[in-house]
Amino acid sequence: GLFFKTDGTQMYMLGDQANDVTEYSLSTAWDVGTATFSQRSGTLADNAPSGISFKPDGTRMYIIGTTNDRVYEYSLSTAWDITTLSLVRNFLVSGQETNPGGLYFKPDDGTKMYVCGNTPTGGQVHEYSLSTGWDISTASFVQTFSVSSQESSPEGVSFKSDDGTKMFIAGWASDAVHEYSLSTGWDLSTATFVQTFSIRTESTLNTGLFMKDDGTAFYTTDSSQDRIFTYSIGEQ
């Protein structure tokens, strides 16, 4: 899992060996070549964390993992400082997904949550509605969209953040990023496949995806190389 602070000056990476979040500072925003280690969080509630997301103001962090099949909501007493984490609540997704990978929240109000995974029916994305934004205790399942024709083991999910009319999926089965168009923003029932971009030349075990808010770049993680890759997008 991978996430960036809204201004691109801090980067957060999940690991399932230490079961924690590692924070890096970027001296040049969005340039991972300028990243330096900053600090680590304490041990997370799931010992195989796979997806990470933040509230845009940095006061809430969300983790999903493959051991407990739950989304965990953490409060940060100091925004963006992962050493100030405290667990608030959790939400079980095993009714829809027993091997969750990526996690994404609708960024403007937190009223939608998306989980991707590959069990029990192959690659899929699940949509949840939150009656109170950013409060996962108010989440309810809405629908599932299959991506198995493109990716059987999705590990990362992201959206066009301003209107939700595009969805992006990445995983280790195809080692590619797949783009989908949504005729109604944020509504998975309106999603259709558009195109695929292969990252196999660089990555052979893709485990995460983060799309920059302005659509000009995306970032992937590779667990076989312990590397983060940046890709530039010429047209949004």
PDB file of C-alpha atoms in Angstrom:
ATOM      1  CA  GLY A   1       0.000   0.000   0.000  1.00  0.00           C
ATOM      2  CA  LEU A   2       1.098   3.564  -0.767  1.00  0.00           C
ATOM      3  CA  PHE A   3      -0.235   7.045  -0.021  1.00  0.00           C
ATOM      4  CA  PHE A   4       0.985  10.642  -0.330  1.00  0.00           C
ATOM      5  CA  LYS A   5       0.183  13.733   1.705  1.00  0.00           C
ATOM      6  CA  THR A   6      -2.040  16.106  -0.299  1.00  0.00           C
ATOM      7  CA  ASP A   7       0.895  18.425  -1.075  1.00  0.00           C
ATOM      8  CA  GLY A   8       3.244  15.564  -2.025  1.00  0.00           C
ATOM      9  CA  THR A   9       5.844  16.328   0.652  1.00  0.00           C
ATOM     10  CA  GLN A  10       5.280  13.137   2.650  1.00  0.00           C
ATOM     11  CA  MET A  11       4.894   9.535   1.529  1.00  0.00           C
ATOM     12  CA  TYR A  12       3.497   6.586   3.486  1.00  0.00           C
ATOM     13  CA  MET A  13       4.223   2.946   2.684  1.00  0.00           C
ATOM     14  CA  LEU A  14       2.765  -0.209   4.227  1.00  0.00           C
ATOM     15  CA  GLY A  15       4.822  -3.284   5.054  1.00  0.00           C
ATOM     16  CA  ASP A  16       3.597  -6.726   6.080  1.00  0.00           C
ATOM     17  CA  GLN A  17       6.866  -7.891   7.643  1.00  0.00           C
ATOM     18  CA  ALA A  18       7.090  -5.205  10.322  1.00  0.00           C
ATOM     19  CA  ASN A  19       3.280  -4.722  10.177  1.00  0.00           C
ATOM     20  CA  ASP A  20       3.561  -0.951  10.241  1.00  0.00           C
ATOM     21  CA  VAL A  21       3.558   2.250   8.182  1.00  0.00           C
ATOM     22  CA  THR A  22       6.836   3.873   7.112  1.00  0.00           C
ATOM     23  CA  GLU A  23       6.849   7.635   6.560  1.00  0.00           C
ATOM     24  CA  TYR A  24       9.224   9.439   4.185  1.00  0.00           C
ATOM     25  CA  SER A  25       9.816  13.161   3.650  1.00  0.00           C
ATOM     26  CA  LEU A  26      10.227  14.466   0.091  1.00  0.00           C
ATOM     27  CA  SER A  27      12.342  17.606  -0.261  1.00  0.00           C
ATOM     28  CA  THR A  28      10.809  18.097  -3.715  1.00  0.00           C
ATOM     29  CA  ALA A  29       7.089  17.414  -3.673  1.00  0.00           C
ATOM     30  CA  TRP A  30       6.000  14.276  -5.552  1.00  0.00           C
ATOM     31  CA  ASP A  31       9.598  13.370  -6.482  1.00  0.00           C
ATOM     32  CA  VAL A  32      10.362  10.002  -4.852  1.00  0.00           C
ATOM     33  CA  GLY A  33      14.011  10.468  -5.761  1.00  0.00           C
ATOM     34  CA  THR A  34      14.175  13.093  -3.012  1.00  0.00           C
ATOM     35  CA  ALA A  35      12.536  10.908  -0.359  1.00  0.00           C
ATOM     36  CA  THR A  36      14.288  10.288   2.960  1.00  0.00           C
ATOM     37  CA  PHE A  37      13.168   8.075   5.821  1.00  0.00           C
ATOM     38  CA  SER A  38      11.326   9.986   8.523  1.00  0.00           C
ATOM     39  CA  GLN A  39       9.701   7.605  11.032  1.00  0.00           C
ATOM     40  CA  ARG A  40       7.632   4.471  11.573  1.00  0.00           C
ATOM     41  CA  SER A  41       4.257   3.894  13.153  1.00  0.00           C
ATOM     42  CA  GLY A  42       3.576   1.399  15.885  1.00  0.00           C
ATOM     43  CA  THR A  43       2.394  -2.123  15.054  1.00  0.00           C
ATOM     44  CA  LEU A  44      -0.925  -2.164  13.189  1.00  0.00           C
ATOM     45  CA  ALA A  45      -4.036  -4.139  14.128  1.00  0.00           C
ATOM     46  CA  ASP A  46      -3.743  -6.470  11.107  1.00  0.00           C
ATOM     47  CA  ASN A  47      -0.478  -8.386  10.752  1.00  0.00           C
ATOM     48  CA  ALA A  48      -0.761  -8.472   6.948  1.00  0.00           C
ATOM     49  CA  PRO A  49      -1.734  -4.890   6.014  1.00  0.00           C
ATOM     50  CA  SER A  50      -2.369  -4.405   2.307  1.00  0.00           C
ATOM     51  CA  GLY A  51      -4.125  -1.064   1.687  1.00  0.00           C
ATOM     52  CA  ILE A  52      -3.828   2.436   3.134  1.00  0.00           C
ATOM     53  CA  SER A  53      -5.736   5.704   2.811  1.00  0.00           C
ATOM     54  CA  PHE A  54      -5.933   9.028   4.663  1.00  0.00           C
ATOM     55  CA  LYS A  55      -8.509  11.713   5.207  1.00  0.00           C
ATOM     56  CA  PRO A  56      -7.277  14.770   3.226  1.00  0.00           C
ATOM     57  CA  ASP A  57      -6.546  16.761   6.390  1.00  0.00           C
ATOM     58  CA  GLY A  58      -4.343  13.977   7.752  1.00  0.00           C
ATOM     59  CA  THR A  59      -6.317  13.451  10.967  1.00  0.00           C
ATOM     60  CA  ARG A  60      -7.593   9.984  10.032  1.00  0.00           C
ATOM     61  CA  MET A  61      -5.759   6.975   8.577  1.00  0.00           C
ATOM     62  CA  TYR A  62      -7.389   3.809   7.245  1.00  0.00           C
ATOM     63  CA  ILE A  63      -5.756   0.401   6.867  1.00  0.00           C
ATOM     64  CA  ILE A  64      -7.088  -2.839   5.401  1.00  0.00           C
ATOM     65  CA  GLY A  65      -5.411  -6.226   5.810  1.00  0.00           C
ATOM     66  CA  THR A  66      -5.666  -9.811   4.602  1.00  0.00           C
ATOM     67  CA  THR A  67      -5.526 -11.525   8.005  1.00  0.00           C
ATOM     68  CA  ASN A  68      -8.663 -10.061   9.590  1.00  0.00           C
ATOM     69  CA  ASP A  69     -10.477  -8.790   6.451  1.00  0.00           C
ATOM     70  CA  ARG A  70     -11.256  -5.532   8.200  1.00  0.00           C
ATOM     71  CA  VAL A  71     -10.837  -1.819   7.565  1.00  0.00           C
ATOM     72  CA  TYR A  72      -9.271  -0.116  10.583  1.00  0.00           C
ATOM     73  CA  GLU A  73      -9.814   3.569  11.272  1.00  0.00           C
ATOM     74  CA  TYR A  74      -7.093   5.405  13.208  1.00  0.00           C
ATOM     75  CA  SER A  75      -7.102   8.912  14.642  1.00  0.00           C
ATOM     76  CA  LEU A  76      -3.940  11.037  14.409  1.00  0.00           C
ATOM     77  CA  SER A  77      -3.715  13.618  17.200  1.00  0.00           C
ATOM     78  CA  THR A  78      -1.132  15.454  15.086  1.00  0.00           C
ATOM     79  CA  ALA A  79      -2.124  15.502  11.417  1.00  0.00           C
ATOM     80  CA  TRP A  80       0.065  13.331   9.171  1.00  0.00           C
ATOM     81  CA  ASP A  81       2.240  12.218  12.122  1.00  0.00           C
ATOM     82  CA  ILE A  82       1.931   8.412  12.212  1.00  0.00           C
ATOM     83  CA  THR A  83       3.526   8.199  15.652  1.00  0.00           C
ATOM     84  CA  THR A  84       0.352   9.784  17.076  1.00  0.00           C
ATOM     85  CA  LEU A  85      -1.977   7.007  15.862  1.00  0.00           C
ATOM     86  CA  SER A  86      -4.764   5.621  17.995  1.00  0.00           C
ATOM     87  CA  LEU A  87      -7.254   2.959  16.878  1.00  0.00           C
ATOM     88  CA  VAL A  88     -10.861   4.190  16.704  1.00  0.00           C
ATOM     89  CA  ARG A  89     -12.955   1.402  15.132  1.00  0.00           C
ATOM     90  CA  ASN A  90     -13.009  -1.301  12.467  1.00  0.00           C
ATOM     91  CA  PHE A  91     -15.345  -2.553   9.749  1.00  0.00           C
ATOM     92  CA  LEU A  92     -15.580  -6.156   8.515  1.00  0.00           C
ATOM     93  CA  VAL A  93     -15.564  -6.731   4.723  1.00  0.00           C
ATOM     94  CA  SER A  94     -15.394 -10.555   4.677  1.00  0.00           C
ATOM     95  CA  GLY A  95     -19.007 -10.723   3.498  1.00  0.00           C
ATOM     96  CA  GLN A  96     -17.724  -9.415   0.166  1.00  0.00           C
ATOM     97  CA  GLU A  97     -13.942  -9.946   0.225  1.00  0.00           C
ATOM     98  CA  THR A  98     -11.680 -12.424   2.063  1.00  0.00           C
ATOM     99  CA  ASN A  99      -8.394 -11.387   0.446  1.00  0.00           C
ATOM    100  CA  PRO A 100      -8.505  -7.573   0.311  1.00  0.00           C
ATOM    101  CA  GLY A 101      -5.771  -5.610  -1.420  1.00  0.00           C
ATOM    102  CA  GLY A 102      -6.320  -1.898  -2.045  1.00  0.00           C
ATOM    103  CA  LEU A 103      -8.435   0.708  -0.266  1.00  0.00           C
ATOM    104  CA  TYR A 104      -9.758   4.065  -1.481  1.00  0.00           C
ATOM    105  CA  PHE A 105     -12.072   6.756  -0.072  1.00  0.00           C
ATOM    106  CA  LYS A 106     -13.953   9.434  -2.009  1.00  0.00           C
ATOM    107  CA  PRO A 107     -11.673  12.324  -1.053  1.00  0.00           C
ATOM    108  CA  ASP A 108     -14.013  15.314  -0.909  1.00  0.00           C
ATOM    109  CA  ASP A 109     -16.440  13.993   1.707  1.00  0.00           C
ATOM    110  CA  GLY A 110     -15.537  10.405   2.634  1.00  0.00           C
ATOM    111  CA  THR A 111     -19.020   9.080   1.822  1.00  0.00           C
ATOM    112  CA  LYS A 112     -17.763   6.302  -0.484  1.00  0.00           C
ATOM    113  CA  MET A 113     -15.243   3.540   0.217  1.00  0.00           C
ATOM    114  CA  TYR A 114     -13.814   1.050  -2.277  1.00  0.00           C
ATOM    115  CA  VAL A 115     -12.011  -2.231  -1.566  1.00  0.00           C
ATOM    116  CA  CYS A 116     -10.351  -4.437  -4.184  1.00  0.00           C
ATOM    117  CA  GLY A 117      -9.353  -8.088  -3.856  1.00  0.00           C
ATOM    118  CA  ASN A 118      -9.419 -11.513  -5.490  1.00  0.00           C
ATOM    119  CA  THR A 119     -11.596 -13.792  -3.325  1.00  0.00           C
ATOM    120  CA  PRO A 120     -13.984 -15.514  -3.726  1.00  0.00           C
ATOM    121  CA  THR A 121     -14.748 -14.871  -7.406  1.00  0.00           C
ATOM    122  CA  GLY A 122     -11.546 -13.472  -8.890  1.00  0.00           C
ATOM    123  CA  GLY A 123     -10.517  -9.827  -9.279  1.00  0.00           C
ATOM    124  CA  GLN A 124     -13.196  -7.456  -8.055  1.00  0.00           C
ATOM    125  CA  VAL A 125     -13.885  -4.024  -6.546  1.00  0.00           C
ATOM    126  CA  HIS A 126     -16.491  -3.485  -3.838  1.00  0.00           C
ATOM    127  CA  GLU A 127     -18.310  -0.199  -3.252  1.00  0.00           C
ATOM    128  CA  TYR A 128     -19.553   0.931   0.168  1.00  0.00           C
ATOM    129  CA  SER A 129     -21.600   3.964   1.167  1.00  0.00           C
ATOM    130  CA  LEU A 130     -20.920   5.862   4.431  1.00  0.00           C
ATOM    131  CA  SER A 131     -23.888   7.765   5.834  1.00  0.00           C
ATOM    132  CA  THR A 132     -21.424   9.859   7.864  1.00  0.00           C
ATOM    133  CA  GLY A 133     -18.326  10.745   5.895  1.00  0.00           C
ATOM    134  CA  TRP A 134     -15.065   9.169   7.124  1.00  0.00           C
ATOM    135  CA  ASP A 135     -16.861   7.152   9.837  1.00  0.00           C
ATOM    136  CA  ILE A 136     -16.543   3.496   8.821  1.00  0.00           C
ATOM    137  CA  SER A 137     -19.077   2.412  11.459  1.00  0.00           C
ATOM    138  CA  THR A 138     -21.699   3.919   9.114  1.00  0.00           C
ATOM    139  CA  ALA A 139     -20.524   1.964   6.045  1.00  0.00           C
ATOM    140  CA  SER A 140     -22.883  -0.318   4.147  1.00  0.00           C
ATOM    141  CA  PHE A 141     -22.200  -2.496   1.108  1.00  0.00           C
ATOM    142  CA  VAL A 142     -23.575  -1.225  -2.204  1.00  0.00           C
ATOM    143  CA  GLN A 143     -22.281  -3.345  -5.081  1.00  0.00           C
ATOM    144  CA  THR A 144     -19.382  -5.261  -6.642  1.00  0.00           C
ATOM    145  CA  PHE A 145     -17.692  -4.799 -10.019  1.00  0.00           C
ATOM    146  CA  SER A 146     -15.579  -7.560 -11.566  1.00  0.00           C
ATOM    147  CA  VAL A 147     -12.172  -6.697 -13.038  1.00  0.00           C
ATOM    148  CA  SER A 148     -11.076 -10.326 -13.431  1.00  0.00           C
ATOM    149  CA  SER A 149     -10.991 -10.078 -17.236  1.00  0.00           C
ATOM    150  CA  GLN A 150      -8.115  -7.624 -16.841  1.00  0.00           C
ATOM    151  CA  GLU A 151      -6.672  -8.364 -13.375  1.00  0.00           C
ATOM    152  CA  SER A 152      -7.240 -11.503 -11.288  1.00  0.00           C
ATOM    153  CA  SER A 153      -5.256 -10.257  -8.279  1.00  0.00           C
ATOM    154  CA  PRO A 154      -5.876  -6.515  -7.823  1.00  0.00           C
ATOM    155  CA  GLU A 155      -3.739  -4.858  -5.144  1.00  0.00           C
ATOM    156  CA  GLY A 156      -4.416  -1.162  -5.752  1.00  0.00           C
ATOM    157  CA  VAL A 157      -7.486   0.920  -6.604  1.00  0.00           C
ATOM    158  CA  SER A 158      -7.690   4.644  -7.318  1.00  0.00           C
ATOM    159  CA  PHE A 159     -10.117   7.090  -8.933  1.00  0.00           C
ATOM    160  CA  LYS A 160     -10.130  10.389 -10.769  1.00  0.00           C
ATOM    161  CA  SER A 161     -10.439  12.331  -7.547  1.00  0.00           C
ATOM    162  CA  ASP A 162     -12.495  15.343  -8.635  1.00  0.00           C
ATOM    163  CA  ASP A 163     -15.509  13.543 -10.121  1.00  0.00           C
ATOM    164  CA  GLY A 164     -15.006   9.749  -9.899  1.00  0.00           C
ATOM    165  CA  THR A 165     -15.517   9.227 -13.620  1.00  0.00           C
ATOM    166  CA  LYS A 166     -12.356   7.122 -13.997  1.00  0.00           C
ATOM    167  CA  MET A 167     -11.147   4.162 -11.960  1.00  0.00           C
ATOM    168  CA  PHE A 168      -7.668   2.629 -12.015  1.00  0.00           C
ATOM    169  CA  ILE A 169      -6.747  -0.893 -10.913  1.00  0.00           C
ATOM    170  CA  ALA A 170      -3.275  -2.424 -10.519  1.00  0.00           C
ATOM    171  CA  GLY A 171      -2.195  -5.905  -9.484  1.00  0.00           C
ATOM    172  CA  TRP A 172       0.520  -8.528  -9.604  1.00  0.00           C
ATOM    173  CA  ALA A 173      -1.181 -11.028 -11.946  1.00  0.00           C
ATOM    174  CA  SER A 174      -0.969  -8.716 -14.966  1.00  0.00           C
ATOM    175  CA  ASP A 175       1.651  -6.242 -13.668  1.00  0.00           C
ATOM    176  CA  ALA A 176      -0.338  -3.508 -15.343  1.00  0.00           C
ATOM    177  CA  VAL A 177      -2.579  -0.544 -14.594  1.00  0.00           C
ATOM    178  CA  HIS A 178      -6.101  -0.806 -15.997  1.00  0.00           C
ATOM    179  CA  GLU A 179      -8.344   2.180 -16.676  1.00  0.00           C
ATOM    180  CA  TYR A 180     -12.143   2.155 -16.474  1.00  0.00           C
ATOM    181  CA  SER A 181     -14.682   4.839 -17.350  1.00  0.00           C
ATOM    182  CA  LEU A 182     -17.722   5.497 -15.118  1.00  0.00           C
ATOM    183  CA  SER A 183     -20.623   7.228 -16.866  1.00  0.00           C
ATOM    184  CA  THR A 184     -21.918   8.211 -13.413  1.00  0.00           C
ATOM    185  CA  GLY A 185     -19.117   9.260 -11.106  1.00  0.00           C
ATOM    186  CA  TRP A 186     -18.399   6.941  -8.162  1.00  0.00           C
ATOM    187  CA  ASP A 187     -21.051   4.425  -9.293  1.00  0.00           C
ATOM    188  CA  LEU A 188     -19.403   1.069 -10.079  1.00  0.00           C
ATOM    189  CA  SER A 189     -22.486  -0.201 -11.907  1.00  0.00           C
ATOM    190  CA  THR A 190     -21.652   2.271 -14.694  1.00  0.00           C
ATOM    191  CA  ALA A 191     -17.988   1.231 -15.090  1.00  0.00           C
ATOM    192  CA  THR A 192     -16.618  -0.039 -18.413  1.00  0.00           C
ATOM    193  CA  PHE A 193     -13.068  -1.088 -19.298  1.00  0.00           C
ATOM    194  CA  VAL A 194     -11.077   1.411 -21.399  1.00  0.00           C
ATOM    195  CA  GLN A 195      -7.408   0.438 -21.684  1.00  0.00           C
ATOM    196  CA  THR A 196      -4.349  -1.129 -20.055  1.00  0.00           C
ATOM    197  CA  PHE A 197      -0.812   0.125 -19.484  1.00  0.00           C
ATOM    198  CA  SER A 198       1.822  -2.527 -18.759  1.00  0.00           C
ATOM    199  CA  ILE A 199       4.442  -1.920 -16.068  1.00  0.00           C
ATOM    200  CA  ARG A 200       6.014  -5.383 -16.374  1.00  0.00           C
ATOM    201  CA  THR A 201       9.293  -3.990 -17.733  1.00  0.00           C
ATOM    202  CA  GLU A 202       9.844  -2.349 -14.356  1.00  0.00           C
ATOM    203  CA  SER A 203       7.704  -4.381 -11.974  1.00  0.00           C
ATOM    204  CA  THR A 204       6.956  -8.096 -11.721  1.00  0.00           C
ATOM    205  CA  LEU A 205       5.196  -8.141  -8.342  1.00  0.00           C
ATOM    206  CA  ASN A 206       3.032  -5.039  -8.167  1.00  0.00           C
ATOM    207  CA  THR A 207       1.430  -4.503  -4.759  1.00  0.00           C
ATOM    208  CA  GLY A 208       0.085  -0.950  -4.726  1.00  0.00           C
ATOM    209  CA  LEU A 209      -1.129   2.066  -6.695  1.00  0.00           C
ATOM    210  CA  PHE A 210      -1.469   5.769  -5.961  1.00  0.00           C
ATOM    211  CA  MET A 211      -2.817   8.246  -8.516  1.00  0.00           C
ATOM    212  CA  LYS A 212      -1.777  11.891  -8.125  1.00  0.00           C
ATOM    213  CA  ASP A 213      -4.850  14.115  -7.684  1.00  0.00           C
ATOM    214  CA  ASP A 214      -4.190  16.207 -10.795  1.00  0.00           C
ATOM    215  CA  GLY A 215      -3.862  13.077 -12.939  1.00  0.00           C
ATOM    216  CA  THR A 216      -0.344  13.853 -14.167  1.00  0.00           C
ATOM    217  CA  ALA A 217       1.407  10.904 -12.506  1.00  0.00           C
ATOM    218  CA  PHE A 218       0.878   7.600 -10.762  1.00  0.00           C
ATOM    219  CA  TYR A 219       3.025   5.561  -8.392  1.00  0.00           C
ATOM    220  CA  THR A 220       3.329   1.797  -7.936  1.00  0.00           C
ATOM    221  CA  THR A 221       5.064  -0.434  -5.420  1.00  0.00           C
ATOM    222  CA  ASP A 222       6.924  -3.692  -6.088  1.00  0.00           C
ATOM    223  CA  SER A 223       7.449  -6.121  -3.217  1.00  0.00           C
ATOM    224  CA  SER A 224      10.029  -8.273  -5.028  1.00  0.00           C
ATOM    225  CA  GLN A 225      12.352  -5.264  -5.453  1.00  0.00           C
ATOM    226  CA  ASP A 226      11.240  -3.133  -2.480  1.00  0.00           C
ATOM    227  CA  ARG A 227      10.921  -0.188  -4.843  1.00  0.00           C
ATOM    228  CA  ILE A 228       8.463   2.573  -5.702  1.00  0.00           C
ATOM    229  CA  PHE A 229       8.082   3.551  -9.354  1.00  0.00           C
ATOM    230  CA  THR A 230       6.787   6.863 -10.726  1.00  0.00           C
ATOM    231  CA  TYR A 231       5.061   7.185 -14.098  1.00  0.00           C
ATOM    232  CA  SER A 232       4.269  10.479 -15.827  1.00  0.00           C
ATOM    233  CA  ILE A 233       0.946  10.890 -17.644  1.00  0.00           C
ATOM    234  CA  GLY A 234       1.096  13.324 -20.538  1.00  0.00           C
ATOM    235  CA  GLU A 235      -2.657  13.820 -20.814  1.00  0.00           C
ATOM    236  CA  GLN A 236      -5.091  13.730 -17.923  1.00  0.00           C
TER     237      GLN A 236
END
